[in-house]
């Protein structure tokens, strides 16, 4: 299959690379030109990347980035042909996804939202879970591509529903991690060995994939970005916007948003969101200056 892959960040680069490894003909484009993917053609613009593609796959930072890549002067829109499929693995506003879908549908092009979970490790090891919103026909057609990059596809419903479900899931990740961060900080202050605390958490009913993933990094004070704080903060704002639209109150998330706001003011935007724990440690007089491992 001919695929255009746009956005070569923490997630996009290994995803595009896995498509190449699966034998697809891939054209890539990234806003800053320094990124390349071995075996793929490097395009000069989103429109150039999409020129002969059957499928255009996006994995960029946020709603504004998707809008730019799709509809700017040199955007994908210029190269759309009837029957093409645009797949968006960025996490964006569900209502914006519907708006973008409507625009491409008018040209006979399908829009499938397919945000992911699994983080950097999942992207690198082709173990992502795709959270999909779209019509059954294009979703079925995309199965081999999902398989090249992931281990599971959960088809939630129509366009936009993938993004909505992804935000609800990330809401839980933010709250579970905050619960862990508060327990960890109090335990430290009470003189409990952090390794023992994690052993207890992992043995008990509060065990969580979030803690399993983050605890080894926290124990090393290593906040190198797997899922950068700025992106989780972006998602928290998307969740709060969706809650407002749906007239739902999310009081715990509003408090967590303040923690992200203050962590961002500390200059930790490009660290992993796990660095929010360092703020609690700082308040508790436990030091808590986050570290980053140097890039390989
Ligand atoms: P990232 O490393 O920050 O990469 C973001 C990508 O978007 C880069 O290619 C960046 O280009 C591009 N971009 C940003 N603003 C742009 C704009 N205005 N126009 C065009 N391109 C733009 O982010 P990531 O971790 O790969 O995440 C990508 C998406 O997946 C996000 O929506 C994120 O929320 C979601 N996600 C991430 C994770 C994770 O663990 N990292 C997990 C699940 C979902 P430059 O290189 O030029 O900056």
XYZ file of C-alpha atoms and ligand atoms in Angstrom:
344
model
C 0.000 0.000 0.000
C 1.156 3.603 -0.596
C 1.121 5.549 2.621
C 1.911 9.169 3.490
C 2.969 9.533 7.119
C 2.942 13.049 8.558
C 4.529 13.890 11.915
C 7.741 12.161 13.008
C 7.789 12.863 16.736
C 8.157 10.425 19.657
C 5.249 8.329 18.315
C 5.163 9.050 14.579
C 8.750 8.177 13.756
C 8.655 4.564 15.038
C 5.137 4.106 13.619
C 6.276 5.170 10.132
C 9.352 2.983 10.468
C 7.176 -0.043 11.306
C 5.102 0.584 8.166
C 8.307 0.560 6.084
C 9.418 -2.672 7.799
C 6.052 -4.243 6.895
C 6.862 -3.609 3.206
C 4.676 -0.576 2.479
C 5.721 2.262 0.202
C 5.939 5.195 2.620
C 6.414 8.938 2.073
C 7.096 10.951 5.219
C 6.914 14.617 6.097
C 7.761 16.466 9.298
C 7.439 20.187 10.059
C 11.099 20.536 11.015
C 13.110 18.917 8.274
C 15.660 17.181 10.538
C 13.607 13.952 10.778
C 13.946 11.084 8.292
C 12.844 7.463 8.257
C 15.096 4.852 6.674
C 13.483 3.318 3.600
C 10.887 6.093 3.221
C 10.776 8.989 0.755
C 11.122 12.370 2.477
C 8.480 14.698 1.027
C 8.771 18.471 0.848
C 5.224 19.206 2.033
C 2.135 17.378 3.318
C 0.578 17.765 -0.157
C 3.699 16.243 -1.753
C 3.681 13.304 0.694
C 0.009 12.599 -0.049
C 0.352 12.917 -3.840
C -0.008 9.216 -4.765
C -0.993 7.816 -1.394
C -3.877 5.424 -0.767
C -3.778 6.275 2.941
C -2.605 9.448 4.681
C -1.645 8.860 8.321
C -1.266 11.788 10.742
C 0.496 11.771 14.093
C 1.072 15.386 15.069
C 0.868 17.260 18.358
C -2.632 18.723 18.564
C -5.775 19.996 16.839
C -4.044 23.082 15.397
C -1.268 20.915 13.952
C -3.789 18.578 12.266
C -5.592 21.601 10.799
C -2.297 22.991 9.482
C -1.133 19.710 7.964
C -4.494 19.055 6.329
C -5.730 22.455 5.194
C -2.826 24.938 4.904
C -1.632 26.187 1.502
C 0.641 23.115 1.056
C -1.683 20.788 3.000
C -2.924 17.253 2.307
C -6.239 18.681 1.034
C -4.519 19.709 -2.223
C -3.739 16.051 -3.027
C -6.993 14.393 -1.930
C -8.556 11.981 -4.427
C -11.842 10.146 -4.132
C -11.495 6.856 -2.228
C -8.470 7.889 -0.158
C -8.455 7.399 3.616
C -7.084 9.918 6.111
C -6.253 8.352 9.494
C -5.518 10.583 12.461
C -3.485 9.099 15.310
C -2.979 12.489 16.957
C -5.082 13.076 20.088
C -7.346 16.008 19.202
C -10.730 17.525 19.977
C -13.571 15.112 19.058
C -15.647 17.987 17.655
C -12.701 19.152 15.497
C -12.330 15.566 14.217
C -15.958 15.728 13.044
C -15.330 19.086 11.381
C -12.240 17.799 9.542
C -14.082 14.613 8.546
C -16.925 16.614 7.023
C -14.478 18.638 4.917
C -12.733 15.568 3.454
C -15.961 13.555 3.126
C -17.168 16.282 0.739
C -14.347 15.148 -1.604
C -15.231 11.454 -1.324
C -12.432 10.804 1.187
C -12.869 8.783 4.404
C -11.709 10.113 7.799
C -10.842 7.627 10.530
C -9.767 8.788 13.973
C -7.285 6.319 15.443
C -5.578 7.823 18.494
C -3.271 5.402 20.244
C -2.245 4.171 23.645
C 1.008 2.418 24.486
C 3.366 5.414 24.552
C 6.907 5.459 23.159
C 7.676 1.830 24.077
C 4.433 0.638 22.433
C 5.194 2.620 19.255
C 8.748 1.276 19.032
C 7.737 -2.343 19.611
C 4.604 -2.218 17.355
C 2.444 -2.934 20.400
C 0.110 0.070 20.208
C -3.612 -0.126 20.836
C -5.636 1.870 18.285
C -8.816 3.534 19.590
C -10.827 3.870 16.423
C -13.742 6.003 15.237
C -14.973 5.706 11.661
C -17.103 3.807 9.165
C -16.692 -0.010 9.147
C -15.463 -0.234 5.517
C -12.303 1.935 5.787
C -11.584 0.533 9.258
C -11.619 -2.981 7.800
C -9.356 -1.888 4.904
C -6.832 -0.453 7.409
C -6.462 -3.681 9.427
C -3.078 -4.722 7.912
C -1.685 -1.259 8.664
C -2.946 -1.327 12.253
C -1.318 -4.747 12.557
C 2.045 -3.391 11.352
C 2.100 -0.836 14.176
C 0.012 -2.296 16.961
C -1.342 -5.279 18.836
C -5.033 -4.370 19.098
C -7.741 -2.302 17.437
C -10.770 -1.246 19.433
C -13.423 0.109 17.070
C -15.380 2.405 19.379
C -17.955 3.742 16.883
C -18.424 6.542 14.357
C -15.967 9.322 13.540
C -15.028 11.325 16.637
C -15.854 8.502 19.063
C -12.250 7.260 18.982
C -11.031 10.679 20.105
C -13.767 10.929 22.764
C -12.882 7.502 24.214
C -9.146 8.254 24.129
C -9.722 11.420 26.183
C -11.805 9.497 28.750
C -9.003 6.941 29.034
C -6.334 9.620 29.451
C -8.506 11.246 32.122
C -8.072 8.049 34.131
C -4.319 7.953 33.470
C -3.950 11.528 34.774
C -5.985 10.790 37.916
C -4.391 7.393 38.628
C -0.919 8.893 38.271
C -1.831 11.797 40.546
C -3.101 9.286 43.150
C 0.181 7.397 42.894
C 2.239 10.617 43.094
C 0.428 11.730 46.262
C 0.763 8.297 47.915
C 4.446 8.109 46.936
C 5.224 11.570 48.349
C 3.378 10.941 51.645
C 5.058 7.537 51.994
C 8.485 9.119 51.489
C 7.718 11.754 54.123
C 6.593 8.986 56.503
C 9.895 7.169 56.019
C 8.500 4.289 53.911
C 11.018 2.802 51.465
C 9.683 3.690 47.951
C 10.678 0.254 46.583
C 8.591 -1.398 49.327
C 5.646 0.911 48.588
C 5.756 -0.092 44.897
C 6.068 -3.774 45.844
C 2.906 -3.358 47.939
C 1.013 -1.503 45.187
C 1.927 -4.147 42.610
C 0.854 -6.992 44.914
C -2.486 -5.436 45.840
C -5.813 -4.547 44.211
C -4.569 -1.006 43.434
C -2.080 -2.392 40.927
C -2.201 -0.355 37.743
C -0.577 -0.376 34.327
C 0.151 3.315 34.823
C 2.211 2.593 37.964
C 3.848 -0.459 36.339
C 4.995 1.777 33.456
C 6.011 4.867 35.425
C 7.413 3.492 38.722
C 10.845 2.417 37.361
C 11.367 5.931 35.963
C 10.174 7.592 39.186
C 12.526 5.452 41.301
C 15.429 6.758 39.152
C 14.043 10.369 39.165
C 14.222 9.967 35.377
C 11.670 12.156 33.671
C 12.905 11.819 30.059
C 9.839 12.325 27.870
C 7.840 9.235 26.936
C 4.574 11.145 27.059
C 5.582 14.796 27.505
C 3.838 16.848 30.193
C 2.810 19.473 27.583
C 0.846 16.798 25.666
C -0.950 15.413 28.732
C -1.736 19.017 29.714
C -3.144 19.560 26.189
C -5.312 16.441 26.670
C -6.521 17.664 30.083
C -7.700 20.871 28.408
C -9.452 18.817 25.707
C -11.157 16.750 28.447
C -12.281 19.881 30.305
C -13.595 21.407 27.041
C -15.495 18.196 26.224
C -16.887 18.158 29.782
C -18.081 21.740 29.398
C -19.766 20.923 26.068
C -21.453 17.909 27.686
C -22.327 19.745 30.942
C -20.323 17.284 33.050
C -18.423 18.342 36.188
C -14.888 16.926 36.628
C -13.682 18.355 39.966
C -10.716 15.993 40.454
C -9.447 16.719 36.934
C -9.744 20.481 37.551
C -7.393 20.102 40.536
C -4.974 17.991 38.504
C -5.047 20.681 35.795
C -3.680 23.160 38.387
C -0.791 20.768 39.160
C 0.035 20.660 35.428
C -0.239 24.456 35.212
C 2.277 24.867 38.046
C 4.583 22.146 36.669
C 4.513 23.937 33.340
C 5.506 27.184 35.109
C 8.483 25.268 36.564
C 9.655 24.796 32.941
C 8.919 21.033 32.873
C 6.741 21.028 29.731
C 9.115 18.837 27.738
C 9.694 16.340 30.560
C 7.480 13.287 30.979
C 4.152 14.001 32.706
C 5.483 11.830 35.555
C 7.499 14.927 36.558
C 4.319 16.321 38.169
C 5.339 14.132 41.142
C 8.435 16.300 41.593
C 6.169 19.265 42.325
C 4.590 17.424 45.286
C 8.080 16.465 46.464
C 9.188 20.084 46.211
C 6.199 21.245 48.281
C 7.010 18.527 50.850
C 10.622 19.729 51.116
C 11.914 16.525 49.521
C 14.077 18.151 46.838
C 12.398 16.757 43.750
C 14.395 18.320 40.925
C 13.504 16.111 37.948
C 16.310 14.512 35.940
C 16.435 13.593 32.262
C 18.599 10.854 30.816
C 20.752 12.119 27.927
C 19.487 11.021 24.478
C 21.174 7.861 23.086
P 5.882 14.935 19.723
O 7.077 14.074 19.911
O 5.806 16.260 20.375
O 5.705 15.142 18.139
C 4.739 16.035 17.656
C 4.786 16.069 16.155
O 3.844 17.058 15.705
C 6.165 16.490 15.600
O 6.354 15.824 14.381
C 5.962 17.999 15.378
O 6.842 18.535 14.414
C 4.531 18.005 14.871
N 3.887 19.311 14.990
C 3.654 20.028 16.109
N 3.018 21.176 15.822
C 2.872 21.188 14.466
C 2.281 22.107 13.557
N 1.710 23.239 13.966
N 2.290 21.779 12.248
C 2.843 20.620 11.815
N 3.420 19.713 12.630
C 3.419 19.995 13.944
O 4.537 14.183 20.104
P 4.236 12.602 20.149
O 4.551 12.105 21.501
O 4.783 11.947 18.952
O 2.633 12.647 20.065
C 1.935 12.793 18.843
C 0.439 12.688 19.138
O 0.167 11.404 19.745
C -0.066 13.748 20.132
O -1.355 14.143 19.792
C -0.066 12.990 21.462
O -1.010 13.536 22.376
C -0.439 11.592 21.020
N 0.047 10.508 21.901
C 1.322 10.533 22.413
C 1.718 9.491 23.248
C 3.094 9.453 23.872
O 3.275 8.658 24.816
N 4.066 10.240 23.451
C 0.850 8.437 23.519
C -0.411 8.421 22.955
C -0.811 9.465 22.148
P 8.298 19.114 14.842
O 9.222 17.922 14.877
O 8.616 20.084 13.779
O 8.122 19.765 16.199
